[in-house]
CSV table of C-alpha atoms in Angstrom, one decimal:
chain,number,residue,atom,x,y,z
A,149,UNK,CA,-7.0,12.2,-3.3
A,150,UNK,CA,-6.2,9.1,-5.2
A,151,UNK,CA,-6.4,6.0,-3.2
A,152,UNK,CA,-4.9,2.6,-4.1
A,153,UNK,CA,-5.8,0.0,-1.5
A,154,UNK,CA,-4.0,-3.2,-1.0
A,155,UNK,CA,-6.2,-5.3,1.2
A,156,UNK,CA,-3.5,-7.5,2.8
A,157,UNK,CA,-0.6,-5.6,4.3
A,158,UNK,CA,1.2,-8.6,5.8
A,159,UNK,CA,0.9,-12.3,4.8
A,160,UNK,CA,2.8,-15.4,5.7
A,161,UNK,CA,2.3,-18.4,3.3
A,162,UNK,CA,3.8,-21.8,2.9
A,163,UNK,CA,5.9,-22.9,-0.1
A,164,UNK,CA,3.6,-24.3,-2.8
A,165,UNK,CA,0.5,-22.4,-1.7
A,166,UNK,CA,-1.5,-20.3,-4.1
A,167,UNK,CA,-1.4,-16.6,-3.1
A,168,UNK,CA,-3.7,-13.8,-4.2
A,169,UNK,CA,-2.8,-10.2,-3.7
A,170,UNK,CA,-5.7,-7.8,-4.2
A,171,UNK,CA,-5.6,-4.2,-5.2
A,172,UNK,CA,-8.4,-1.7,-5.7
A,173,UNK,CA,-8.2,1.9,-6.9
A,174,UNK,CA,-11.0,4.4,-6.5
A,175,UNK,CA,-10.2,7.0,-9.2
A,176,UNK,CA,-11.4,5.2,-12.4
A,177,UNK,CA,-7.8,4.9,-13.6
A,178,UNK,CA,-7.2,3.1,-16.9
A,179,UNK,CA,-3.8,1.7,-16.0
A,180,UNK,CA,-2.7,-0.6,-13.1
A,181,UNK,CA,0.6,-2.1,-12.2
A,182,UNK,CA,2.2,-4.6,-9.9
A,183,UNK,CA,5.8,-4.0,-8.7
A,184,UNK,CA,8.1,-5.9,-6.5
A,185,UNK,CA,10.5,-4.1,-4.2
A,186,UNK,CA,13.6,-5.7,-2.8
A,187,UNK,CA,16.5,-4.1,-1.0
A,188,UNK,CA,19.2,-3.0,-3.4
A,189,UNK,CA,17.1,-4.0,-6.5
A,190,UNK,CA,14.6,-1.1,-6.4
A,191,UNK,CA,11.2,-1.4,-8.0
A,192,UNK,CA,10.8,-4.1,-10.6
A,193,UNK,CA,7.7,-4.3,-12.8
A,194,UNK,CA,5.9,-7.7,-12.7
A,195,UNK,CA,2.8,-7.1,-14.8
A,196,UNK,CA,0.7,-4.2,-15.9
A,197,UNK,CA,-2.7,-3.6,-17.5
A,198,UNK,CA,-4.0,-0.8,-19.7
A,199,UNK,CA,-7.6,-2.0,-19.8
A,200,UNK,CA,-10.0,-4.5,-18.3
A,201,UNK,CA,-9.1,-8.1,-19.2
A,202,UNK,CA,-5.9,-6.8,-20.7
A,203,UNK,CA,-2.4,-7.6,-19.3
A,204,UNK,CA,1.1,-7.2,-20.3
A,205,UNK,CA,4.3,-8.7,-18.9
A,206,UNK,CA,6.8,-6.5,-17.2
A,207,UNK,CA,10.4,-7.2,-16.4
A,208,UNK,CA,10.0,-10.1,-14.0
A,209,UNK,CA,6.7,-12.0,-14.8
A,210,UNK,CA,8.0,-15.5,-14.2
A,211,UNK,CA,6.1,-17.2,-11.4
A,212,UNK,CA,3.3,-14.7,-11.4
A,213,UNK,CA,0.0,-14.1,-13.2
A,214,UNK,CA,-2.6,-11.3,-12.9
A,215,UNK,CA,-6.3,-10.8,-13.3
A,216,UNK,CA,-8.3,-7.7,-14.2
A,217,UNK,CA,-12.0,-8.5,-14.4
A,218,UNK,CA,-13.1,-5.0,-13.4
A,219,UNK,CA,-11.5,-1.6,-14.0
A,220,UNK,CA,-10.9,-0.8,-10.4
A,221,UNK,CA,-9.4,-4.1,-9.4
A,222,UNK,CA,-6.1,-5.8,-10.3
A,223,UNK,CA,-5.0,-9.0,-8.7
A,224,UNK,CA,-1.6,-10.6,-8.5
A,225,UNK,CA,-1.5,-14.4,-8.3
A,226,UNK,CA,1.4,-16.6,-7.2
A,227,UNK,CA,0.3,-20.0,-8.5
A,228,UNK,CA,2.8,-21.9,-6.3
A,229,UNK,CA,4.6,-19.6,-3.9
A,230,UNK,CA,8.3,-20.1,-3.4
A,231,UNK,CA,10.7,-18.7,-0.8
A,232,UNK,CA,12.4,-16.4,-3.4
A,233,UNK,CA,9.1,-14.6,-3.8
A,234,UNK,CA,9.3,-13.3,-0.3
A,235,UNK,CA,9.2,-9.6,-0.9
A,236,UNK,CA,7.2,-6.4,-0.7
A,237,UNK,CA,4.6,-6.1,-3.5
A,238,UNK,CA,3.4,-2.7,-4.6
A,239,UNK,CA,0.3,-2.0,-6.6
A,240,UNK,CA,-0.1,1.2,-8.5
A,241,UNK,CA,-2.5,3.0,-10.9
A,242,UNK,CA,-2.3,5.9,-13.3
A,243,UNK,CA,-4.9,7.8,-15.3
A,244,UNK,CA,-3.1,8.0,-18.5
A,245,UNK,CA,0.1,7.2,-20.4
A,246,UNK,CA,2.0,10.2,-19.1
A,247,UNK,CA,3.0,7.8,-16.3
A,248,UNK,CA,2.3,9.7,-13.2
A,249,UNK,CA,1.5,6.7,-11.1
A,250,UNK,CA,0.1,6.4,-7.6
A,251,UNK,CA,1.2,3.6,-5.3
A,252,UNK,CA,-0.6,1.6,-2.6
A,253,UNK,CA,1.1,1.1,0.7
A,254,UNK,CA,2.4,-2.4,-0.2
A,255,UNK,CA,1.9,-5.9,0.8
A,256,UNK,CA,4.6,-7.7,2.7
A,257,UNK,CA,4.7,-11.4,1.7
A,258,UNK,CA,6.8,-14.0,3.5
A,259,UNK,CA,6.9,-17.5,2.0
A,260,UNK,CA,8.2,-20.1,4.5
B,48,UNK,CA,16.9,-3.6,-21.2
B,49,UNK,CA,16.3,0.0,-20.6
B,50,UNK,CA,18.2,1.2,-17.5
B,51,UNK,CA,18.3,4.0,-15.1
B,52,UNK,CA,21.4,4.1,-12.9
B,53,UNK,CA,21.1,5.8,-9.6
B,54,UNK,CA,23.8,6.9,-7.1
B,55,UNK,CA,24.7,6.9,-4.3
B,56,UNK,CA,23.0,3.9,-2.7
B,57,UNK,CA,22.9,5.6,0.6
B,58,UNK,CA,23.6,9.1,1.8
B,59,UNK,CA,23.9,10.8,5.2
B,60,UNK,CA,23.6,14.5,5.4
B,61,UNK,CA,23.6,16.9,8.3
B,62,UNK,CA,20.5,19.0,9.0
B,63,UNK,CA,20.6,22.1,6.9
B,64,UNK,CA,22.9,20.6,4.3
B,65,UNK,CA,22.3,19.9,0.6
B,66,UNK,CA,21.4,16.3,-0.4
B,67,UNK,CA,22.3,15.4,-4.0
B,68,UNK,CA,21.2,12.2,-5.7
B,69,UNK,CA,22.2,11.5,-9.3
B,70,UNK,CA,20.7,9.4,-12.1
B,71,UNK,CA,21.9,8.5,-15.6
B,72,UNK,CA,20.0,6.9,-18.4
B,73,UNK,CA,20.8,5.3,-21.7
B,74,UNK,CA,17.6,5.5,-23.8
B,75,UNK,CA,17.5,8.9,-25.6
B,76,UNK,CA,13.8,8.3,-26.2
B,77,UNK,CA,13.0,8.9,-22.5
B,78,UNK,CA,11.1,12.1,-22.1
B,79,UNK,CA,9.6,12.1,-18.6
B,80,UNK,CA,11.8,12.0,-15.5
B,81,UNK,CA,10.0,11.8,-12.1
B,82,UNK,CA,11.4,11.4,-8.6
B,83,UNK,CA,9.5,9.4,-6.0
B,84,UNK,CA,9.9,9.6,-2.2
B,85,UNK,CA,9.2,6.6,0.0
B,86,UNK,CA,8.9,6.6,3.8
B,87,UNK,CA,9.3,3.4,5.8
B,88,UNK,CA,6.1,1.3,5.6
B,89,UNK,CA,4.6,3.4,2.9
B,90,UNK,CA,4.4,3.2,-0.9
B,91,UNK,CA,6.4,5.6,-3.0
B,92,UNK,CA,4.8,9.0,-3.8
B,93,UNK,CA,5.6,11.4,-6.6
B,94,UNK,CA,7.8,14.2,-5.4
B,95,UNK,CA,8.7,16.2,-8.5
B,96,UNK,CA,9.1,15.5,-12.2
B,97,UNK,CA,10.7,17.1,-15.2
B,98,UNK,CA,10.5,16.9,-19.0
B,99,UNK,CA,13.6,17.5,-21.2
B,100,UNK,CA,12.4,20.8,-22.6
B,101,UNK,CA,13.7,22.5,-19.4
B,102,UNK,CA,17.0,22.2,-17.6
B,103,UNK,CA,15.8,22.8,-14.1
B,104,UNK,CA,12.6,22.5,-12.1
B,105,UNK,CA,12.2,23.7,-8.5
B,106,UNK,CA,9.4,23.0,-6.0
B,107,UNK,CA,10.2,24.4,-2.6
B,108,UNK,CA,13.4,22.9,-1.3
B,109,UNK,CA,13.5,20.3,-4.1
B,110,UNK,CA,15.1,20.9,-7.4
B,111,UNK,CA,15.6,18.6,-10.4
B,112,UNK,CA,18.6,19.5,-12.7
B,113,UNK,CA,18.5,17.9,-16.1
B,114,UNK,CA,21.4,17.6,-18.6
B,115,UNK,CA,20.1,16.2,-21.8
B,116,UNK,CA,23.5,15.9,-23.6
B,117,UNK,CA,25.0,14.0,-20.7
B,118,UNK,CA,21.8,11.9,-20.2
B,119,UNK,CA,21.8,12.7,-16.5
B,120,UNK,CA,19.5,14.2,-14.0
B,121,UNK,CA,19.7,14.9,-10.4
B,122,UNK,CA,17.7,15.7,-7.3
B,123,UNK,CA,18.9,18.5,-5.0
B,124,UNK,CA,17.3,18.9,-1.5
B,125,UNK,CA,18.2,22.2,-0.1
B,126,UNK,CA,18.3,22.8,3.7
B,127,UNK,CA,17.8,19.1,4.3
B,128,UNK,CA,15.6,18.2,7.3
B,129,UNK,CA,15.3,15.0,9.4
B,130,UNK,CA,11.8,14.7,7.9
B,131,UNK,CA,13.4,14.3,4.5
B,132,UNK,CA,14.9,11.0,5.6
B,133,UNK,CA,13.4,8.5,3.2
B,134,UNK,CA,14.3,6.4,0.1
B,135,UNK,CA,14.3,8.3,-3.1
B,136,UNK,CA,13.8,6.7,-6.5
B,137,UNK,CA,14.5,8.3,-9.9
B,138,UNK,CA,12.6,7.0,-12.9
B,139,UNK,CA,12.2,7.6,-16.6
B,140,UNK,CA,9.7,6.7,-19.3
B,141,UNK,CA,8.7,7.4,-22.9
B,142,UNK,CA,5.4,9.0,-23.7
B,143,UNK,CA,4.6,6.5,-26.5
B,144,UNK,CA,2.9,3.2,-26.8
B,145,UNK,CA,2.6,1.2,-23.7
B,146,UNK,CA,5.6,2.7,-22.1
B,147,UNK,CA,6.1,2.2,-18.4
B,148,UNK,CA,8.3,3.8,-15.8
B,149,UNK,CA,11.8,2.4,-15.4
B,150,UNK,CA,13.1,3.0,-11.9
B,151,UNK,CA,16.6,3.4,-10.4
B,152,UNK,CA,17.5,1.2,-7.5
B,153,UNK,CA,16.9,3.9,-4.9
B,154,UNK,CA,18.9,6.0,-2.5
B,155,UNK,CA,18.4,5.8,1.3
B,156,UNK,CA,18.8,9.3,2.7
B,157,UNK,CA,19.3,9.9,6.3
B,158,UNK,CA,19.4,13.5,7.6
B,159,UNK,CA,21.0,13.7,10.9
B,160,UNK,CA,19.7,16.2,13.5
């Protein structure tokens, strides 16, 4: 089975802190994604990556950056956390461009 | 911006009934339409998917109906069970370039015992 692991399930951070959300997949997938999920807004794509050291902006990249130094690992970075970034963050991966993607269980971030 | 519009936002169905969730899209270049199921505290998981060369796909109690001319597709859950209570997302994408999935806003389904 495909496994996408988000190391931190629940985090509480202060406004202005730098936050790292880590994601690892174990299936040698080329593509990795970060989504944000908010009630009533569905799943919104923040950033994605189709290769190591490659990144592309999604629909809501403002306030976020990403890093992909190794194929299996994709990190989401909040340079200066703000309260409007309180949300659930979902990492995902896929083996190809057919877009069957596999999600992790999510990281709940609260910024106070 | 490419959009997928999903309705209803929430749905309550009695056990044994049929649950129907609808989605509409605008971009005629979309050619892959998956449905994802998400249980509380979990990430979404692929439930069933269809491509526009067929009008219907069935897997167990779950069926996708696809109407290319109307640019609509729907999920039907037959004989709905309490264990089907979850949030359902439709999505769409193009199989070209760096296309990504565009998701609907989700439907919270509650199947009452």
